[in-house]
XYZ file of C-alpha atoms in Angstrom:
617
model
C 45.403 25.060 53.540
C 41.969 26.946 53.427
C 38.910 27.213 51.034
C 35.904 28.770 51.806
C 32.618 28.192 49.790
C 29.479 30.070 51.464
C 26.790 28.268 51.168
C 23.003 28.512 51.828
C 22.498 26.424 55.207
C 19.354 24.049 54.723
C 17.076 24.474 57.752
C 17.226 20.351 58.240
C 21.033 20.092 58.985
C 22.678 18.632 61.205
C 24.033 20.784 64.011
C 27.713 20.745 64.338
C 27.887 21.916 67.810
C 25.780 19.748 70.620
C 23.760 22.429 73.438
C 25.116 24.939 71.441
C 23.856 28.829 71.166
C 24.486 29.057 67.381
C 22.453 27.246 64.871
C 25.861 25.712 62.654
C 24.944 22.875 60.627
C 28.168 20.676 60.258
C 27.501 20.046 56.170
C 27.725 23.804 55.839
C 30.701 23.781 58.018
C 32.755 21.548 55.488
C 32.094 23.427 52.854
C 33.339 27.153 54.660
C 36.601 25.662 55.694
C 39.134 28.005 54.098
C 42.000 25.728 55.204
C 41.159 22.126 54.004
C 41.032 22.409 50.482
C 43.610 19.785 49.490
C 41.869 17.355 51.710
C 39.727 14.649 50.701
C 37.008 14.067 52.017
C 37.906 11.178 54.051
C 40.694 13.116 55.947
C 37.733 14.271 58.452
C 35.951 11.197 58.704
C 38.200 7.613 59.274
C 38.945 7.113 62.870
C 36.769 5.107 65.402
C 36.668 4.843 69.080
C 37.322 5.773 72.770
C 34.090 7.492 74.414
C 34.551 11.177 75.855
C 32.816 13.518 78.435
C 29.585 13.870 77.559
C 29.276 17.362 77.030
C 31.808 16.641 74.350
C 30.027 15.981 70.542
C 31.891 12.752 69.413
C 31.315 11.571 65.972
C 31.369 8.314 65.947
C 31.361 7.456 62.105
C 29.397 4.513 62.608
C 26.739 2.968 59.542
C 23.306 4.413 60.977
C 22.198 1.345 58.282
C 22.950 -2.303 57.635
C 23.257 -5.202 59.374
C 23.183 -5.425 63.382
C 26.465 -7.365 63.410
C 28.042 -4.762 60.895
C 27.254 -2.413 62.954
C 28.283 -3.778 66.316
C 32.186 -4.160 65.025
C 31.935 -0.899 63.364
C 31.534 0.491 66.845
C 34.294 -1.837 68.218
C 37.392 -0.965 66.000
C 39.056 0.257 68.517
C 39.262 -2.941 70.269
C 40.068 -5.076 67.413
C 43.078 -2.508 66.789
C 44.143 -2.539 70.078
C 44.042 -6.407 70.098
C 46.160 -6.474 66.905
C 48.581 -3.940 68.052
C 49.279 -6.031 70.968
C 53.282 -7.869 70.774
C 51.381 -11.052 70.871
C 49.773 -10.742 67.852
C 52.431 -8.351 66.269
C 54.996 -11.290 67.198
C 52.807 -13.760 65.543
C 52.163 -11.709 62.429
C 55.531 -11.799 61.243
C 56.886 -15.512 62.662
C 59.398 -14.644 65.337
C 56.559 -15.733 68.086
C 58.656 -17.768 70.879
C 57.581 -21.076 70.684
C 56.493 -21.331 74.220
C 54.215 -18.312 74.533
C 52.335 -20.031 71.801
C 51.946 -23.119 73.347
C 50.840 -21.208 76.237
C 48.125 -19.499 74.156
C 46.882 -22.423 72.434
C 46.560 -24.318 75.908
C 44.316 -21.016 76.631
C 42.632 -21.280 73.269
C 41.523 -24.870 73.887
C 39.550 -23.975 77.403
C 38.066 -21.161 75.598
C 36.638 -23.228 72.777
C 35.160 -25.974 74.837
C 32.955 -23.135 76.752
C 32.492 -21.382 73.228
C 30.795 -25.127 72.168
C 28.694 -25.286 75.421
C 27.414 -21.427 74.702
C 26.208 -22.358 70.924
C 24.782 -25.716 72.696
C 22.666 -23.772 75.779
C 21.918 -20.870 72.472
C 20.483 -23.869 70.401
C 18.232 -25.199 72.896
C 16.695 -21.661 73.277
C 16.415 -20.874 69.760
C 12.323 -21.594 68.848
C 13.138 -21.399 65.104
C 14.269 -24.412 63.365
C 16.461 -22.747 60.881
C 18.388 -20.701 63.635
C 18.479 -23.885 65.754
C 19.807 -25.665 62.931
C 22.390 -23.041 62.295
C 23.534 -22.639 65.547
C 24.060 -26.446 65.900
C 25.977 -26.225 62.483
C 28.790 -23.313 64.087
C 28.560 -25.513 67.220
C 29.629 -28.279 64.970
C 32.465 -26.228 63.166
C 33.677 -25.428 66.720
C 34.644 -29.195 67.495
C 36.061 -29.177 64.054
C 38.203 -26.074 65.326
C 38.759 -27.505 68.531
C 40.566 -30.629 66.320
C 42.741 -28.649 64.594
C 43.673 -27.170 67.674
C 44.804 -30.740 69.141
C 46.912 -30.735 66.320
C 48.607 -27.408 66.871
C 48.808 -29.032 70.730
C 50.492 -31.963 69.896
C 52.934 -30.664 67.629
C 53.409 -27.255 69.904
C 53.618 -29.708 72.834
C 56.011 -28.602 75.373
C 58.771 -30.741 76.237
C 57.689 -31.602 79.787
C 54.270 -32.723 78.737
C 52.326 -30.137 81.178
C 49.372 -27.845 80.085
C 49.325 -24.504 80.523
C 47.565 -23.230 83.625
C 44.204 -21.460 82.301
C 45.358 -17.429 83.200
C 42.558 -14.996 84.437
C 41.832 -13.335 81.425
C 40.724 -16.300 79.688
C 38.739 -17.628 82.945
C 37.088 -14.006 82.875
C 36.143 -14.430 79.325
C 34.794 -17.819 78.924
C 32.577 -17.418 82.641
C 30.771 -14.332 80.751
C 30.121 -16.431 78.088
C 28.629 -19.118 79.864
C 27.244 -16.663 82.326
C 25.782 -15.021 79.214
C 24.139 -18.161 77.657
C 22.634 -19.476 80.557
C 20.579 -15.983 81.391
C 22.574 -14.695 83.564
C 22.857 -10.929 82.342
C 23.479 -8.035 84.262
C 20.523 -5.448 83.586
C 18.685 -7.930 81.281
C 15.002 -8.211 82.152
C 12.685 -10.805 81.875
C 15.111 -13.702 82.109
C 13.733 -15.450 84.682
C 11.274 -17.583 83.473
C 11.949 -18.956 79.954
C 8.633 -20.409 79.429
C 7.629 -18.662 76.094
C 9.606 -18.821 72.882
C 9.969 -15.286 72.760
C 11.575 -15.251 76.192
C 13.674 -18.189 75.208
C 14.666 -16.590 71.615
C 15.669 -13.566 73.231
C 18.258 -15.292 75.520
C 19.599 -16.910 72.577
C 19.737 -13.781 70.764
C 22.201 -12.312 73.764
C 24.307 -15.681 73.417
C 24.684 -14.999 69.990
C 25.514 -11.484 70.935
C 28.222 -12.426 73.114
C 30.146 -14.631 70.648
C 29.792 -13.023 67.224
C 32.655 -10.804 67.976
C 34.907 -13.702 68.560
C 34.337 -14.866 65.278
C 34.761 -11.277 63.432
C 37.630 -10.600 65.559
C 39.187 -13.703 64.403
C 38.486 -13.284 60.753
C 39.544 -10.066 60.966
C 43.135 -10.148 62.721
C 44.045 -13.544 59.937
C 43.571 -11.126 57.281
C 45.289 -8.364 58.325
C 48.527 -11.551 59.433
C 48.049 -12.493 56.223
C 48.122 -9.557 54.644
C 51.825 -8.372 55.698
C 52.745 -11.863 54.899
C 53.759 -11.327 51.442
C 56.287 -8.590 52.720
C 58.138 -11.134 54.535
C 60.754 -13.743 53.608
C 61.328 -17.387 54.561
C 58.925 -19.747 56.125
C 55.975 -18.764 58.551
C 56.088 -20.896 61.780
C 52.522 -20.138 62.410
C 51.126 -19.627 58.547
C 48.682 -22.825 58.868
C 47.449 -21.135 62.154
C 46.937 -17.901 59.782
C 45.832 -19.392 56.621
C 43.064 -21.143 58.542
C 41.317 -18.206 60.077
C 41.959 -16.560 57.065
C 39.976 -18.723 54.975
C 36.780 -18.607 53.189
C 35.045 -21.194 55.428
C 36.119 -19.378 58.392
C 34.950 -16.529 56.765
C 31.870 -18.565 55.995
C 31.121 -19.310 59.568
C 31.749 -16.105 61.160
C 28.918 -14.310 58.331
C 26.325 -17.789 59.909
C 26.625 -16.561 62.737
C 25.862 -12.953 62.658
C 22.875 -13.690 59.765
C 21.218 -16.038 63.040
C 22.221 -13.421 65.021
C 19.957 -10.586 62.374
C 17.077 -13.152 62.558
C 16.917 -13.896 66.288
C 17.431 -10.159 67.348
C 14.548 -9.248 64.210
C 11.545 -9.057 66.987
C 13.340 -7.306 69.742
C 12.813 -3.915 71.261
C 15.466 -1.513 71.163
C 16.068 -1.810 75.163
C 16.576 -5.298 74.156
C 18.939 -4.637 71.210
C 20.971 -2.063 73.684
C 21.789 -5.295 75.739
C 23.030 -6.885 72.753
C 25.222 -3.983 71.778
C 26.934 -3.544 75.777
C 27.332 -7.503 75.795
C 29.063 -7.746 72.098
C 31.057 -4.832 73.482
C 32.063 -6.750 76.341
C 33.250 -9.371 74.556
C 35.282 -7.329 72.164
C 36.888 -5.857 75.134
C 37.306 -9.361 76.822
C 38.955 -10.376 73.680
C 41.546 -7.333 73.264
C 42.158 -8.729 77.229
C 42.798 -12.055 76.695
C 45.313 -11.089 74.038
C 47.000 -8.461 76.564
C 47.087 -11.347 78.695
C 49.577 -13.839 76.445
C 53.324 -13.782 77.881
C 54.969 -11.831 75.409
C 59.150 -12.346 77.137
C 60.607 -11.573 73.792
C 62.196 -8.423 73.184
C 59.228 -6.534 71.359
C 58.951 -3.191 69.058
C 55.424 -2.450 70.781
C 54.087 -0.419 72.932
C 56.553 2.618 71.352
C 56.849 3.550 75.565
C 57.660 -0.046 76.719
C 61.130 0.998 77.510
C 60.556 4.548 78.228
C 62.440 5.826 81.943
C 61.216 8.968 82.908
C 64.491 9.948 84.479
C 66.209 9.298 81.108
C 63.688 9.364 78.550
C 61.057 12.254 77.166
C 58.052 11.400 74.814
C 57.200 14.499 72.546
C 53.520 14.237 70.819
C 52.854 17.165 68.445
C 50.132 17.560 66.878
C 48.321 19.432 64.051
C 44.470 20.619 65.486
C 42.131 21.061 62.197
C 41.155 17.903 60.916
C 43.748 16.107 62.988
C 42.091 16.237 65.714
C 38.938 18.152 64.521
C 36.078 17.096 62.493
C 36.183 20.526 60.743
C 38.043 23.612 60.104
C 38.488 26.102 62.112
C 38.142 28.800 60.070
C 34.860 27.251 59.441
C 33.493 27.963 62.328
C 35.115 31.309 63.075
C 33.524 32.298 59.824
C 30.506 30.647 60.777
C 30.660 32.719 64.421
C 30.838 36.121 62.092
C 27.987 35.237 59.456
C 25.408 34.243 62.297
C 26.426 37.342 64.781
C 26.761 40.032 62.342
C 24.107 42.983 61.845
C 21.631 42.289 59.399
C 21.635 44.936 56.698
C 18.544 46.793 58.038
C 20.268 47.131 61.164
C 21.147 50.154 62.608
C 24.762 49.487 64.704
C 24.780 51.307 68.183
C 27.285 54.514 68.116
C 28.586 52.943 71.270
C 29.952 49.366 70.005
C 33.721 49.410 69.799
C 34.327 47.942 66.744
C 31.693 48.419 63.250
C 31.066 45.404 61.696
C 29.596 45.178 58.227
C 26.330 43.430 57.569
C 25.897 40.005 57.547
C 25.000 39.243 53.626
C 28.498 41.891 52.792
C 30.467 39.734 55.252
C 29.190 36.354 53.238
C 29.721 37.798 50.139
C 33.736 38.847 51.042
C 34.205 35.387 52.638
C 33.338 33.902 48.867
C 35.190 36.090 47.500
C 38.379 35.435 49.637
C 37.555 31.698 49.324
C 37.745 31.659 45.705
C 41.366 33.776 44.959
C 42.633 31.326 47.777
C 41.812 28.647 46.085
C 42.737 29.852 42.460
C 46.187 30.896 43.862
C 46.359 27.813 46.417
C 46.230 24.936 43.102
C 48.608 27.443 40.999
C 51.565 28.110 43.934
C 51.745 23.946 44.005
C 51.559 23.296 40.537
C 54.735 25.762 40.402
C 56.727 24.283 43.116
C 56.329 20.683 41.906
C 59.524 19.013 40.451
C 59.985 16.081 38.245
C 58.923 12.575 40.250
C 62.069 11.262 42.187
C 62.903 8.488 43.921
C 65.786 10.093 46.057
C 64.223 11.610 49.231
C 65.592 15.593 49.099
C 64.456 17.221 52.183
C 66.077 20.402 51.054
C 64.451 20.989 48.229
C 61.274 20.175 49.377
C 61.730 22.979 51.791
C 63.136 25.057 49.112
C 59.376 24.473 47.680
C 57.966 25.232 50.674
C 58.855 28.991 51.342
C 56.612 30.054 48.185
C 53.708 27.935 49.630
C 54.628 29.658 53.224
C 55.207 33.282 51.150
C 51.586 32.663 49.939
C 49.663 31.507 53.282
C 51.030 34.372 54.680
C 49.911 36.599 52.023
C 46.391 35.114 52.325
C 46.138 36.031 55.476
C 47.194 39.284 54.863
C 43.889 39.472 52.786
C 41.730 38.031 55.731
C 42.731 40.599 58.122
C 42.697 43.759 55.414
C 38.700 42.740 54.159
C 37.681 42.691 57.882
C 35.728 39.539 57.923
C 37.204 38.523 61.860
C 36.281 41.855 63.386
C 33.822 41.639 65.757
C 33.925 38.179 67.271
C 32.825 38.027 70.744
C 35.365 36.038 72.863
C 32.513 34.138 74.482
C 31.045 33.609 71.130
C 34.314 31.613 70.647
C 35.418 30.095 73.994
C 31.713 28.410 73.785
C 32.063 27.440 70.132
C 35.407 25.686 71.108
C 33.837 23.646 73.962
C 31.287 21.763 71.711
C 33.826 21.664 68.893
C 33.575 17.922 67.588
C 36.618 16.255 68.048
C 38.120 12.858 65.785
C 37.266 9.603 67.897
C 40.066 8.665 70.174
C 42.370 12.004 70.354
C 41.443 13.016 73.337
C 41.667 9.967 74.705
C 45.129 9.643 73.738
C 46.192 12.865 74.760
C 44.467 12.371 78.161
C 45.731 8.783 78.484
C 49.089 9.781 77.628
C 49.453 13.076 80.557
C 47.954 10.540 83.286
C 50.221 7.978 82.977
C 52.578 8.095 86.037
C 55.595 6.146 84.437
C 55.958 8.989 81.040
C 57.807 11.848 81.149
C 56.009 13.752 78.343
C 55.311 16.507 76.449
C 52.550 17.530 73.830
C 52.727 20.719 71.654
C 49.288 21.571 69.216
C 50.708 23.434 66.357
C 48.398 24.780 64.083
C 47.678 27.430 61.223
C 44.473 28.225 63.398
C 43.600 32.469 63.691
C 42.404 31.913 66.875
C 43.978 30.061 69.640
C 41.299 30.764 72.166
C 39.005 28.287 69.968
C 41.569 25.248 70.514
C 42.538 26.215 74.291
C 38.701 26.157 74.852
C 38.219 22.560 73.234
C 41.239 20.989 74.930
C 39.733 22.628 78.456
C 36.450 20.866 77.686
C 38.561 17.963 77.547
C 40.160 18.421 80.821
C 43.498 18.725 78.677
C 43.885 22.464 78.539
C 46.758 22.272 81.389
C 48.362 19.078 80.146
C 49.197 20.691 76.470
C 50.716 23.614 74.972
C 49.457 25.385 72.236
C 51.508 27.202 69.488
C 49.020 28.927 67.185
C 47.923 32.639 66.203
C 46.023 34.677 68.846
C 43.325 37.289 68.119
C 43.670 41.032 68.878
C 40.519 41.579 71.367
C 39.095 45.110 72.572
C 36.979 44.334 75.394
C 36.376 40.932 74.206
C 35.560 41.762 70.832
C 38.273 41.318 68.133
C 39.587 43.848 66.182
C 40.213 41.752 63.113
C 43.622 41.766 63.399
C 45.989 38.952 64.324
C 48.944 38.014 66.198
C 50.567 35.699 63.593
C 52.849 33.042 65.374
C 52.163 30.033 62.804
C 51.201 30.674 59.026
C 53.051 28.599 57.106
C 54.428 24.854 56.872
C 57.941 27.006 57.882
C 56.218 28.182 61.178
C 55.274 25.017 62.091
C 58.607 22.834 61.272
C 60.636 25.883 63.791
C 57.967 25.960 66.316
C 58.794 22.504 66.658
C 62.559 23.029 66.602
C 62.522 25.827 68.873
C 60.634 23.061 71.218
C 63.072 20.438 71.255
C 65.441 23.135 71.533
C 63.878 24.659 74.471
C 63.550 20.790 76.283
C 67.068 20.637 76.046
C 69.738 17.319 75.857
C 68.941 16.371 79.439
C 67.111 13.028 78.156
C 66.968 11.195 75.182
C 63.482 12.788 73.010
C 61.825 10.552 71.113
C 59.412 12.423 69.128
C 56.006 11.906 67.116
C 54.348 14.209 64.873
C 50.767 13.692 63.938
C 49.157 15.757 60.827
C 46.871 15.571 57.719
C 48.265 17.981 55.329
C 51.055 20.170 53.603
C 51.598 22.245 56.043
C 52.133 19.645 58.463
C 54.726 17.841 56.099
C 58.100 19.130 57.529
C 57.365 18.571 60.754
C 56.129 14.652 59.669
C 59.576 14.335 58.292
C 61.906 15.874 61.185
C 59.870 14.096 63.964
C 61.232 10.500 64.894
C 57.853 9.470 63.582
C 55.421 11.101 61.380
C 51.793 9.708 61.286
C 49.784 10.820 58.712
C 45.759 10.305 59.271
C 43.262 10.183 56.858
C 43.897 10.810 53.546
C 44.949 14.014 51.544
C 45.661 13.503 48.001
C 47.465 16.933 47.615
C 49.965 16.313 50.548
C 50.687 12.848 48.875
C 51.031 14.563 45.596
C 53.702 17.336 46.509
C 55.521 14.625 49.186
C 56.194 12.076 46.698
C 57.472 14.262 43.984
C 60.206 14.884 46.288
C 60.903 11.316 47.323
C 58.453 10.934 50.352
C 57.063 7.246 51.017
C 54.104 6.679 52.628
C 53.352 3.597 54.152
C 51.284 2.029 56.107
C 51.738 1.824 60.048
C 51.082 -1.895 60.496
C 53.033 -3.315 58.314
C 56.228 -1.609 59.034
C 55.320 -2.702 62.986
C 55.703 -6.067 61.960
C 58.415 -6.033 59.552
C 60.616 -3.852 62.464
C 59.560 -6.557 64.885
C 60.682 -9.527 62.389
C 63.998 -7.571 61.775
C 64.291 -6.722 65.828
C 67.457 -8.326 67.178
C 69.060 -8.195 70.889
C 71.179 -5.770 70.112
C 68.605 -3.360 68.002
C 68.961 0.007 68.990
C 66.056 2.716 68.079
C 64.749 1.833 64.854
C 62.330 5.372 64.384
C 64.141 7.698 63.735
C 63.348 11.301 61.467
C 64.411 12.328 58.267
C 64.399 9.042 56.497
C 61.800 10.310 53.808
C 59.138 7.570 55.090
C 56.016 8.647 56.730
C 53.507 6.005 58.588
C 49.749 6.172 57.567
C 46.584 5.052 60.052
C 43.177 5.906 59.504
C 41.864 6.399 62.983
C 43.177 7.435 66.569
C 43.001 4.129 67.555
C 46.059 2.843 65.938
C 47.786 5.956 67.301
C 46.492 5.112 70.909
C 47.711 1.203 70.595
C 51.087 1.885 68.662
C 52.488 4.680 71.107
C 50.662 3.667 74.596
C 49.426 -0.219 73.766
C 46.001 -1.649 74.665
């Protein structure tokens, strides 16, 4: 859905587009989208990760503010998903962890520890302020206290033949860069050398710290979530002491010491200095989601979705909505935005020779508002008359019953676009460039890319989407190095020597469109392998296709798509938790346990969790 509010542009905003020709601030951007009106405003901002070409404009949604440690994790999430995603931890979330491959990983926990204790003891002596030295003998303290409860878990985990576990190379990777780390030995760090001042001293403590905060976080973080989905399931945890402990408020406790002496010993650094903090914490993250990787998961596991995919027998579909899914902002955002800034001003005098008249600039603002606001009037009144009574019974008929009046009206709308005029006269470089510095949701190109590369997947992924231009999208997903890897289903502007007429090719206008462009798909790939398909979308129109697809994902958050869904029996729940209640209820004999039209759609709120539930970490 669109709505389109012109507003005046502030001469201090933010430009959407990075090296771009066109001076498009991305605030005025959200507010001429004429398709996202049901969205909240979340739906374009709640996914973390993965880094991207760099003539790509990646918003990272990252606190500018705050504490250095907040900040730090905020710009990890997609490790600390990956890391939970992983079967270990999934396994150990809900209790059917094989007894062995924990004792394996608290053998590997144990080594770890002891070199985490020696880093807080070589951080300690470095530390010239009392209070941080005090503190950072206090966590070192809570670490033998750990490292007790650990001999514990060993004795009672002990396996029968008495042996340890050999230490495996992920954890011998981690705990050397820690050590490595604490005793000043830091690739690209400066001035290391000589510790002879405090400063110089305080600063290596400050990258010790650096390294090891995210251990703690991590930690914290990942009990919380275990604990979380706990309540959903039934008997008794194996592993719930393991759980409630780094669950707890004293863990909890510890992990906010150490990142408060980590705010007070980075306080009088430069921002070179800080930089090394922020690549070391990263490496630790990603040294953490390793080590986790690393545990010998033999069980039968629901994660990754592709463990069990054979390319000679098996096809993985990914479809894929484009505006807000995988954009930032509308697309008819910035094609409006494309015809405001290019058209005539009204003193101008057009040439006799251009192909196409345009009207002036402050007429073509003044139609967009006007088309904005009977889209939105109509928009609110077409779903307040297809909503039923609340039901509990999921009736996938009716809902697309409703749907045809919401698809009779999109298509109407546009009928409106094309007859006021407002798209004539784009200039198809005008667009191809706009599309290239389109900013795209952390992580989806990523996943798309990651996905196509992969040697041992036999897959396919479709972009459907309301846009009016497909020329925009095929130019993002080329900047991306995707454009050959993906098809496209979209409309298409009419061009006369590269300058649109205004009118449109309509191919997909309506939630309808979408739900048979993605029949006529799986149609078109045929029975020779076993399809296993995923849908990802934000909105209404996406909502048939979420139901029909093996698995619908739903990112962000739209309060008018959960509105209509759930009227007609839709449940939407979160992705995690149903991970780990599959995996508790995962047998030998379980066959494929996705599967579409069963009225239950899976929520995430970043890329990330796509990326590490479909491909794994």
């Amino acid at each position: 859905m669109r709505t389109l509010f012109i507003p005046k542009f502030p001469l201090n905003s933010l430009f959407l587009f990075s090296n771009s020709p066109f001076p498009f601030p991305i605030a005025a951007f959200r507010s001429l989208s004429f398709h996202s009106f049901h969205r909240s405003p979340s739906s374009a901002a709640s996914s973390s990760s993965p880094t991207m070409p760099p003539r790509l404009a990646m918003i990272s949604h990252v606190d500018s503010g705050g504490p250095l440690a907040r900040r730090l994790w905020n710009k990890c999430r997609r490790e600390s998903i990956l890391s939970m995603y992983t079967p270990f931890c999934v396994c150990l979330a809900c209790g059917t962890l094989n007894i062995d491959t924990f004792r394996h990983y608290i053998g590997q926990d144990v080594h770890f520890l002891k070199a985490f204790a020696r880093a807080y003891e070589l951080a300690a002596e470095c530390a010239d302020d009392d209070d941080a030295k005090h503190s950072i003998n206090e966590l070192r303290k809570a670490v033998s206290e750990e490292l007790k409860m650990h001999a514990s878990f060993v004795k009672e985990w002990t396996a029968a033949d008495g042996k340890e576990s050999p230490v495996n190379p992920a954890t011998v990777k981690y705990t050397d860069f820690l050590l490595a780390t604490a005793s000043g030995k830091i690739e690209g760090a400066e001035g290391l050398a000589n510790l002879a001042t405090p400063f110089e001293r305080t600063k290596l403590a400050a990258y010790a710290l650096g390294a090891m905060t995210p251990c703690m976080r991590l930690y914290a973080y990942l009990a919380k979530e275990f604990k979380g989905v706990l309540g959903a399931l039934h008997g008794d945890h194996p592993y719930k002491t393991w759980i409630e402990n780094y669950a707890s408020k004293g863990f909890e406790e510890a992990a906010e010491r150490t990142e408060d002496v980590l705010e007070k010993l980075a306080a009088t650094l430069t921002g070179e200095e800080l930089d090394t903090i922020e690549k070391l914490y990263h490496q630790a993250m990603k040294l953490e989601q390793e080590f986790f990787c690393s545990q010998p998961v033999s069980q039968k596991t629901v994660l990754p979705l592709i463990k069990d995919h054979n390319p000679a027998e098996d096809r993985l579909v990914l479809f894929s909505d484009f505006d807000l899914t995988c954009t930032v902002v509308d697309s008819s955002a910035i094609l409006a935005e494309i015809a405001i800034v290019r058209a005539p001003k009204p003193e101008q005098i057009q040439p006799e020779d251009q192909p196409i008249t345009r009207m002036s600039s402050a007429d073509l603002r003044n139609t967009w508002g006007v088309i904005s606001r009977q889209y939105t009037e109509e928009y609110e009144e077409c779903i307040d008359k297809v909503l039923p009574p609340k039901t509990e019974e999921f009736k996938f008929e009716d809902l697309c019953t409703a749907l045809e009046l919401l698809s009779d009206f999109e298509k109407r709308a546009n009928n409106r676009v094309i007859e006021s005029g407002v798209l004539k006269g784009l200039n198809f470089e005008d667009i191809r460039r706009a599309g290239e510095h389109l900013i795209i949701q952390d992580g989806c190109f990523n996943f798309f890319g990651t996905a196509c590369k992969s040697e041992n997947l036999n897959v396919g992924v479709h972009i459907l989407s309301y846009c009016w231009c497909a020329d925009l999208i095929r130019s993002s997903f080329n900047s991306g190095g995707l454009l050959t890897q993906v098809t496209i289903h979209a409309n298409e502007f009419a061009f006369e020597e590269a300058v649109s007429t205004g009118d449109l090719v309509r191919r997909v206008e309506s939630p309808l469109d979408k739900v048979h462009a993605f029949r006529k798909v799986l149609e078109n790939y045929g029975n020779d392998r076993n399809n296993l398909t995923v849908y990802i979308g934000d909105s209404i129109g996406d909502l048939l296709c979420l139901l029909e697809a093996d698995i619908g994902i739903v990112i962000g958050s739209s309060a008018s798509l959960r509105r209509l869904a759930t009227r007609f029996g839709v449940s939407f729940v979160p992705l995690y938790p149903s991970v780990v209640r599959k995996q508790k209820d995962l047998t030998k004999d379980s066959r494929r346990s996705w599967r579409g039209l069963s009225g239950i759609l899976y929520t995430v709120n970043s890329w990330a969790e796509i990326h590490a539930f479909v491909l794994g970490c």
